[in-house]
Short mmCIF file of N, CA and C and ligand atoms in Angstrom, two decimals:
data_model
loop_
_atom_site.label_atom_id
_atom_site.label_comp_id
_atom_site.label_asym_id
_atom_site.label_seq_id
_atom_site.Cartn_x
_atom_site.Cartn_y
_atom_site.Cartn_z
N UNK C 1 -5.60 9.73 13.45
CA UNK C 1 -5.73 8.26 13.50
C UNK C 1 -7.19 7.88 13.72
N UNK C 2 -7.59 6.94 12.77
CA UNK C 2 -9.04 6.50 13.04
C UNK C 2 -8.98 5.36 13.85
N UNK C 3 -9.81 5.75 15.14
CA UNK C 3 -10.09 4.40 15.82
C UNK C 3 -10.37 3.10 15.21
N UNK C 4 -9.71 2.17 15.60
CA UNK C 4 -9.66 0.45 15.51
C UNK C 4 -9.14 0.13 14.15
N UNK C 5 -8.67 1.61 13.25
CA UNK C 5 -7.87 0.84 12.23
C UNK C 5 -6.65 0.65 12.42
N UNK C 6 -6.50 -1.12 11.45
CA UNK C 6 -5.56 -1.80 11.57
C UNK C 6 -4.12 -1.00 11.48
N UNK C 7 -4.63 -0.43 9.62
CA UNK C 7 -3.46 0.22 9.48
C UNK C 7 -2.75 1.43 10.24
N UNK C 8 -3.82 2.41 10.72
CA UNK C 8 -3.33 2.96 11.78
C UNK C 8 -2.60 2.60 12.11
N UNK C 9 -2.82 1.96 13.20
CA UNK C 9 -2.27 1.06 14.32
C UNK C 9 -1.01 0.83 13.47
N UNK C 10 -0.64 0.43 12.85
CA UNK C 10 0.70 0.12 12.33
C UNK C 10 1.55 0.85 11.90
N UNK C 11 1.04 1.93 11.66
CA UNK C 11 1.31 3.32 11.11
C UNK C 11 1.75 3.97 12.47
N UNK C 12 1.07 3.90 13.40
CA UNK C 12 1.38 4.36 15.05
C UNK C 12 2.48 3.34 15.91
N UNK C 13 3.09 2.10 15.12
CA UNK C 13 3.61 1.58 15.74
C UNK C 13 2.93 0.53 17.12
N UNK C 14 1.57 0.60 17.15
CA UNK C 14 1.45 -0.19 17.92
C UNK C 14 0.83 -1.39 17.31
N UNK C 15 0.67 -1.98 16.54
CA UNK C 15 1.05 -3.60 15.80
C UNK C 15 2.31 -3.29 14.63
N UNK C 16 2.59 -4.60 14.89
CA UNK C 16 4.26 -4.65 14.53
C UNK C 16 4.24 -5.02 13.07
N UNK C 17 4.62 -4.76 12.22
CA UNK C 17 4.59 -5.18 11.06
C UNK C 17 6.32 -5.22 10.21
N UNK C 18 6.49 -5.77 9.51
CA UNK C 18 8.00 -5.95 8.62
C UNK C 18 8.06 -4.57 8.21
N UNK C 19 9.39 -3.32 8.74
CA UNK C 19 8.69 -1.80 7.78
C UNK C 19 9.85 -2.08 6.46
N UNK C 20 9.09 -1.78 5.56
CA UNK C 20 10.31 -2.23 4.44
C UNK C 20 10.96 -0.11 3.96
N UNK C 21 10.62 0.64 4.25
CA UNK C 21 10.58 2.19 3.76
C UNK C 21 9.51 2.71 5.13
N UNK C 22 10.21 3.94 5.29
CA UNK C 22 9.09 4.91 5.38
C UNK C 22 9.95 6.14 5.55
N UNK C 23 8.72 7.34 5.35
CA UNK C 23 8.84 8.59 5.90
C UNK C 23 8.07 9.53 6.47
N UNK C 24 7.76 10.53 6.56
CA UNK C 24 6.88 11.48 7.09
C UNK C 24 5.61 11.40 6.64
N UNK C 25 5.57 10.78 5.27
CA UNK C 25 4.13 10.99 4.82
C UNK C 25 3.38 9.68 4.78
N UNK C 26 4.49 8.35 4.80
CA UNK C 26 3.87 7.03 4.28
C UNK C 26 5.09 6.15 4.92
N UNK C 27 4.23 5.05 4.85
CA UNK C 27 4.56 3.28 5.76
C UNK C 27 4.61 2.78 4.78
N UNK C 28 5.80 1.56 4.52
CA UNK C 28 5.43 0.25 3.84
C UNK C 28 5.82 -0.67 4.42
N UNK C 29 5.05 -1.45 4.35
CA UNK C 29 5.51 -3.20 5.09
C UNK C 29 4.85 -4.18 4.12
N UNK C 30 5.49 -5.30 4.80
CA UNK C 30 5.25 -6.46 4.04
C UNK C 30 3.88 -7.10 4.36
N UNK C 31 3.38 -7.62 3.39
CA UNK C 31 2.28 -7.85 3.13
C UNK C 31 2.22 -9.25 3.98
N UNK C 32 1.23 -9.64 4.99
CA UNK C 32 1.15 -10.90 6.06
C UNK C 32 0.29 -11.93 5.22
N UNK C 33 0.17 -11.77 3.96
CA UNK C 33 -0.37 -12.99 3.21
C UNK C 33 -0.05 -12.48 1.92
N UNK C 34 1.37 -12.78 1.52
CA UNK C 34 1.47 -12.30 -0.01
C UNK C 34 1.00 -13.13 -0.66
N UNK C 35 1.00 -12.24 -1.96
CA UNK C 35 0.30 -12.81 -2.77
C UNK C 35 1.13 -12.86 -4.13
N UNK C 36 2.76 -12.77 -3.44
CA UNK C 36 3.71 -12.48 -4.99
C UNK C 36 5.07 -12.79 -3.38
N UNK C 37 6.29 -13.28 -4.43
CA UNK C 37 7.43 -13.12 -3.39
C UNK C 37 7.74 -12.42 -2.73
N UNK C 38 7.47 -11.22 -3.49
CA UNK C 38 7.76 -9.95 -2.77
C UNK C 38 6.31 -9.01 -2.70
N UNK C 39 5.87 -8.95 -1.76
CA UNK C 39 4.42 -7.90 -1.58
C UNK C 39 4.14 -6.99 -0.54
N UNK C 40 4.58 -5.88 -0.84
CA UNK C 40 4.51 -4.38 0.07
C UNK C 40 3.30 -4.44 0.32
N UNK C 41 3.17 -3.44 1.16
CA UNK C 41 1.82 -2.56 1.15
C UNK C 41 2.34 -1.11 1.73
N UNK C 42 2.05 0.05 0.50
CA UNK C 42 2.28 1.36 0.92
C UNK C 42 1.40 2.49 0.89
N UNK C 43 1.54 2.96 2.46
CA UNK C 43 0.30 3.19 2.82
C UNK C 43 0.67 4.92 3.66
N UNK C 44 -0.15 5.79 3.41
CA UNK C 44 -0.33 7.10 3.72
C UNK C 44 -0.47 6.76 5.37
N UNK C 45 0.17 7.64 6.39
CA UNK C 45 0.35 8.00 7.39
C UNK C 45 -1.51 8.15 7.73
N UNK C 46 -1.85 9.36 7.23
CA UNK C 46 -3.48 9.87 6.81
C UNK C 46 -4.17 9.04 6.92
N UNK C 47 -4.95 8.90 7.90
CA UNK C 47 -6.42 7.55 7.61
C UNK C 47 -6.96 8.37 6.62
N UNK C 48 -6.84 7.70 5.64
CA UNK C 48 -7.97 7.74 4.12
C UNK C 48 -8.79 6.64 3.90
N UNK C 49 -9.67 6.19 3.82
CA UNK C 49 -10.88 4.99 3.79
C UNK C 49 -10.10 4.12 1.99
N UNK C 50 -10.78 4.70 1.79
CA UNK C 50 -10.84 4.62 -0.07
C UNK C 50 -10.04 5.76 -0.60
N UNK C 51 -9.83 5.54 -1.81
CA UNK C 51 -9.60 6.27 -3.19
C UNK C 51 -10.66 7.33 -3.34
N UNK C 52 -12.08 6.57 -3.07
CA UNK C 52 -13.24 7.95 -2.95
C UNK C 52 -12.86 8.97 -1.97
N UNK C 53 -12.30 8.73 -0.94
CA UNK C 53 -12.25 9.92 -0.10
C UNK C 53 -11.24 10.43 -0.51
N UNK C 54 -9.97 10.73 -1.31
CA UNK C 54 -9.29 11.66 -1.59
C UNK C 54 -9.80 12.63 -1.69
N UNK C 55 -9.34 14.02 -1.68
CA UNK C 55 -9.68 15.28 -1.93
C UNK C 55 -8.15 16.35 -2.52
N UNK C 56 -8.80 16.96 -3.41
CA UNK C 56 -8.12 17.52 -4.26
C UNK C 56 -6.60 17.81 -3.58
N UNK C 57 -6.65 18.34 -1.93
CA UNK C 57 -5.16 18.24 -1.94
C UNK C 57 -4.41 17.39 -1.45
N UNK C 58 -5.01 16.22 -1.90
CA UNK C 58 -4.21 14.45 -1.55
C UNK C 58 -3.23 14.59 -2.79
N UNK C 59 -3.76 14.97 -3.83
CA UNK C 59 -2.87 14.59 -4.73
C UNK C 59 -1.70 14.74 -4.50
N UNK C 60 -1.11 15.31 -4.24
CA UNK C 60 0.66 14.72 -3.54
C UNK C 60 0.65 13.87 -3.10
N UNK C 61 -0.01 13.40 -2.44
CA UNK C 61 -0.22 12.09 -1.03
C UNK C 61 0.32 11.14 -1.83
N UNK C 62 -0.95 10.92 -2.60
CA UNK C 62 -1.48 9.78 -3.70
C UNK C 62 -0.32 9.97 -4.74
N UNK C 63 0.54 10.97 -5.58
CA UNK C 63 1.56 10.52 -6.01
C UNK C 63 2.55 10.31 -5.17
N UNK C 64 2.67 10.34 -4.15
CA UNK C 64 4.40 10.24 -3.46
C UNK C 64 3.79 8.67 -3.24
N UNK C 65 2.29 7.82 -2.89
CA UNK C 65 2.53 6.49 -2.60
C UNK C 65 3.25 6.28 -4.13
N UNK C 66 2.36 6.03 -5.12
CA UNK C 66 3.16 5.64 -6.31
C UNK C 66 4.40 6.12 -6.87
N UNK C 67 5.20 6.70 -6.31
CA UNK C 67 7.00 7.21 -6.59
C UNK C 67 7.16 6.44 -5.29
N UNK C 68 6.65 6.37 -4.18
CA UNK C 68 7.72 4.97 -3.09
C UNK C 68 7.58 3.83 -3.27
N UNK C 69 6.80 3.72 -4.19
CA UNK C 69 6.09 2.22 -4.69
C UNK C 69 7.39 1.30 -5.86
N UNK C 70 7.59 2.63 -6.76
CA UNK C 70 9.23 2.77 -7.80
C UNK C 70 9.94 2.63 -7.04
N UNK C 71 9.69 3.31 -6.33
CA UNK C 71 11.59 3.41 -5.61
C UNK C 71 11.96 1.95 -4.49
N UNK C 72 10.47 1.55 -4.00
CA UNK C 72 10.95 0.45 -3.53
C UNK C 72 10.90 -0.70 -4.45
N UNK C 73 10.33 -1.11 -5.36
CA UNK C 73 11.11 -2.05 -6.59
C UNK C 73 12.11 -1.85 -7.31
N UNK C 74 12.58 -0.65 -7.40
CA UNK C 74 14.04 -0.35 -7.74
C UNK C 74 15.32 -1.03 -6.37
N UNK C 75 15.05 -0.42 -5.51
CA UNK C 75 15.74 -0.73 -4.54
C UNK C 75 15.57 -2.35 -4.31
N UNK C 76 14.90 -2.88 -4.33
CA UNK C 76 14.77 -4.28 -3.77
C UNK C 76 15.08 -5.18 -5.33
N UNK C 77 15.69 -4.58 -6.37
CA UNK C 77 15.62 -5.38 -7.52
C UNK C 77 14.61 -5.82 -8.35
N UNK C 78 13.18 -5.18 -8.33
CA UNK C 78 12.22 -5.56 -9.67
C UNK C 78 12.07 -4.48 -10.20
N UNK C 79 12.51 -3.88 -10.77
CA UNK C 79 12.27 -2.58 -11.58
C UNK C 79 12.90 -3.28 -12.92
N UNK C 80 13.45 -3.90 -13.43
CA UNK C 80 13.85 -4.62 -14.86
C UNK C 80 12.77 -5.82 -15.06
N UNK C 81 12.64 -6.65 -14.27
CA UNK C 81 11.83 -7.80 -14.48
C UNK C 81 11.04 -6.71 -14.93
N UNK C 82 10.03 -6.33 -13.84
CA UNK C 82 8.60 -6.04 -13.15
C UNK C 82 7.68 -6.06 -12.16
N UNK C 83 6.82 -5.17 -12.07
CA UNK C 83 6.24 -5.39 -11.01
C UNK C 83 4.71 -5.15 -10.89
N UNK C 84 3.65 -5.13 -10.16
CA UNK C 84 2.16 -4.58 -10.31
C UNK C 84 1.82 -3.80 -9.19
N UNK C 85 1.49 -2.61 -9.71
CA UNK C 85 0.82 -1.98 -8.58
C UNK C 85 -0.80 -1.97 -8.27
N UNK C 86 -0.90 -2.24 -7.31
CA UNK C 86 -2.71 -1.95 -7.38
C UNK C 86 -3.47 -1.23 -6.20
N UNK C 87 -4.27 -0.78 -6.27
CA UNK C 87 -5.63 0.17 -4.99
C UNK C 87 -6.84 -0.93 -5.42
N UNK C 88 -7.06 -1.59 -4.76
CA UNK C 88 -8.31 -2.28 -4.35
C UNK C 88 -9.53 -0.89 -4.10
N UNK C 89 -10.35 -0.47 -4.18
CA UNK C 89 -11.33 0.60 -4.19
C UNK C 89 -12.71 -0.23 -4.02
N UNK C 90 -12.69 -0.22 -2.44
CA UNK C 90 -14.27 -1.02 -1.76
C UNK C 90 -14.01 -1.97 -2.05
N UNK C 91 -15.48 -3.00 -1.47
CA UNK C 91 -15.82 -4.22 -1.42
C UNK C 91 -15.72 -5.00 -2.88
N UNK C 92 -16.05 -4.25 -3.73
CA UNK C 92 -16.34 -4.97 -5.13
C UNK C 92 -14.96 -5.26 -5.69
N UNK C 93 -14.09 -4.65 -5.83
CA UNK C 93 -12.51 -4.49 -5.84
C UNK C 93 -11.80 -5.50 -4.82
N UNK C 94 -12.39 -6.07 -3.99
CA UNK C 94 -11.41 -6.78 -3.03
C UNK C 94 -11.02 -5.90 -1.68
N UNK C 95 -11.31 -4.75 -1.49
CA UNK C 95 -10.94 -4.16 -0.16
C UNK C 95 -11.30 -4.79 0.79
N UNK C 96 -10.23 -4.47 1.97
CA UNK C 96 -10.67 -5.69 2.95
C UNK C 96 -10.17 -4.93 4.47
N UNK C 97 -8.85 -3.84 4.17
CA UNK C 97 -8.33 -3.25 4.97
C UNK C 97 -9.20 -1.44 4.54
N UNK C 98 -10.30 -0.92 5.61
CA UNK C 98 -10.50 0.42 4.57
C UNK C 98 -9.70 1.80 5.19
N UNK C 99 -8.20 1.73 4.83
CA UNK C 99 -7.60 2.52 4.93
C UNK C 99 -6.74 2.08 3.80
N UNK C 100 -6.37 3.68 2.78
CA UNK C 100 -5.95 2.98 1.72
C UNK C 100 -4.47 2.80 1.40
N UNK C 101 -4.24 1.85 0.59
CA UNK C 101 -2.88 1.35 0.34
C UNK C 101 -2.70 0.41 -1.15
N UNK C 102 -1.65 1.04 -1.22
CA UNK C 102 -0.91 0.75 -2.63
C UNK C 102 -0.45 -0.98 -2.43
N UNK C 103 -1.04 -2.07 -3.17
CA UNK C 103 -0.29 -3.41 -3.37
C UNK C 103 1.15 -3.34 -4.25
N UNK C 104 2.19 -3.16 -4.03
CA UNK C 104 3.61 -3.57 -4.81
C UNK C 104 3.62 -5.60 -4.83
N UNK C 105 3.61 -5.56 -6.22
CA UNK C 105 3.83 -7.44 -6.15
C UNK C 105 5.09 -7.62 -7.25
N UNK C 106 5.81 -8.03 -6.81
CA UNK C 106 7.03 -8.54 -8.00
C UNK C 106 7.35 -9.84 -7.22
N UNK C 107 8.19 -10.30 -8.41
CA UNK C 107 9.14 -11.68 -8.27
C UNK C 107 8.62 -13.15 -8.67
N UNK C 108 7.55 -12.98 -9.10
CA UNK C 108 7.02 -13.90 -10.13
C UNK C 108 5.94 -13.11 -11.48
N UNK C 109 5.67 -13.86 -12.79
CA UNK C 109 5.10 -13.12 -13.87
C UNK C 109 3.39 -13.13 -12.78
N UNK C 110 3.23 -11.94 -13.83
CA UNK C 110 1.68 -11.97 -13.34
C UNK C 110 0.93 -12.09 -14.81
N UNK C 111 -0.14 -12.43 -14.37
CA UNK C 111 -1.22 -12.39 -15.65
C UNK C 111 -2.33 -11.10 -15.41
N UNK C 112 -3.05 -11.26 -16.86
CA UNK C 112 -3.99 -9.92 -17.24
C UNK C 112 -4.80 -10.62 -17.83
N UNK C 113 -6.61 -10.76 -17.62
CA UNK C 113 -6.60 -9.40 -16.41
C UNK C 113 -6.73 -10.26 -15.01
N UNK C 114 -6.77 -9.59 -13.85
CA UNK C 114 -6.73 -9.83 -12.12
C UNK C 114 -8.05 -10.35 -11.84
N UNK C 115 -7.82 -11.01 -10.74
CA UNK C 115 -9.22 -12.06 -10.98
C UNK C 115 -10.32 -11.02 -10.30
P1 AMP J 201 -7.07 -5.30 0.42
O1 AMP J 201 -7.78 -6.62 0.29
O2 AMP J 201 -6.74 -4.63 -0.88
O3 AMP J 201 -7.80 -4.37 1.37
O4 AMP J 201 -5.65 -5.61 1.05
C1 AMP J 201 -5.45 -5.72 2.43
C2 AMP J 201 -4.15 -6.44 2.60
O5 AMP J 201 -3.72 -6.26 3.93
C3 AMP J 201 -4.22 -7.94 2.35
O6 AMP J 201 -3.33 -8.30 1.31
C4 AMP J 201 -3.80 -8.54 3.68
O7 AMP J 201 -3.03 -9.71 3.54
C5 AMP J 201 -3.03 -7.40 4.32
N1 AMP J 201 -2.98 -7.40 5.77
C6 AMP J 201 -4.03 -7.57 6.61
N2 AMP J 201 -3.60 -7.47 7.88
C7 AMP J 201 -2.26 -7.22 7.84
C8 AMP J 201 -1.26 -7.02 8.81
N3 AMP J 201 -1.53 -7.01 10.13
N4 AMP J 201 0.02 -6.82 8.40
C9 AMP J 201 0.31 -6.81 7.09
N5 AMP J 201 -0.60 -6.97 6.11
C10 AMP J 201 -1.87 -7.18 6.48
ZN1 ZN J 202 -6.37 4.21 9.21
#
């Protein structure tokens, strides 16, 4: 756990967040300012900063977020509509939380491309 991160902390249970899934490897909760009806955030147990800091044996990590990312729009009903996944990567991207996490947004259309 990296000191004073948020997500940590949420990940550790000590700030409270909506948990919509989890397991051994990853958290998801609801997003405290969505930005779609429905907006996860799924997020590795692992303080990881960025996408840059992966290392070669994240890659499981980094696919099991995107297969809980499916499985929770399947389960919650947008897997027929649709849905968007996204990694914000730094400041220029919109990062704002730097521990990383998968955006799930369904339940209204989205447009292309993201502002
Ligand atoms: P990003 O801008 O990609 O780093 O996304 C960070 C996201 O975290 C934003 O969509 C915020 O609304 C969300 N967020 C920040 N603090 C919390 C919190 N305590 N609980 C749930 N979501 C949060
Ligand atoms: Zn962290």
């Amino acid at each position: 756990m990296a000191n004073e991160c948020l997500f940590c902390k949420i990940a550790a249970g000590e700030i409270p967040a909506k948990i919509v899934f989890k397991d051994d490897q990853v958290l998801a909760f609801e997003d405290s300012n969505p930005q779609a009806p429905f907006h996860v955030l799924i997020i590795p147990r692992q303080h990881l900063s960025t996408l840059n800091d992966l290392k070669t044996e994240d890659r499981a990590l980094a696919g099991h977020l995107i297969f809980c990312a499916a499985q929770i729009a399947q389960v919650n009903g947008h897997a027929q509509d649709g849905y968007r996944t996204v990694f914000n990567c730094n400041h220029g991207a919109g990062q704002s939380v730097f521990h990383i996490h998968l955006h799930l947004l369904a339940g209204r259309s989205m447009t292309w491309p993201p502002g």
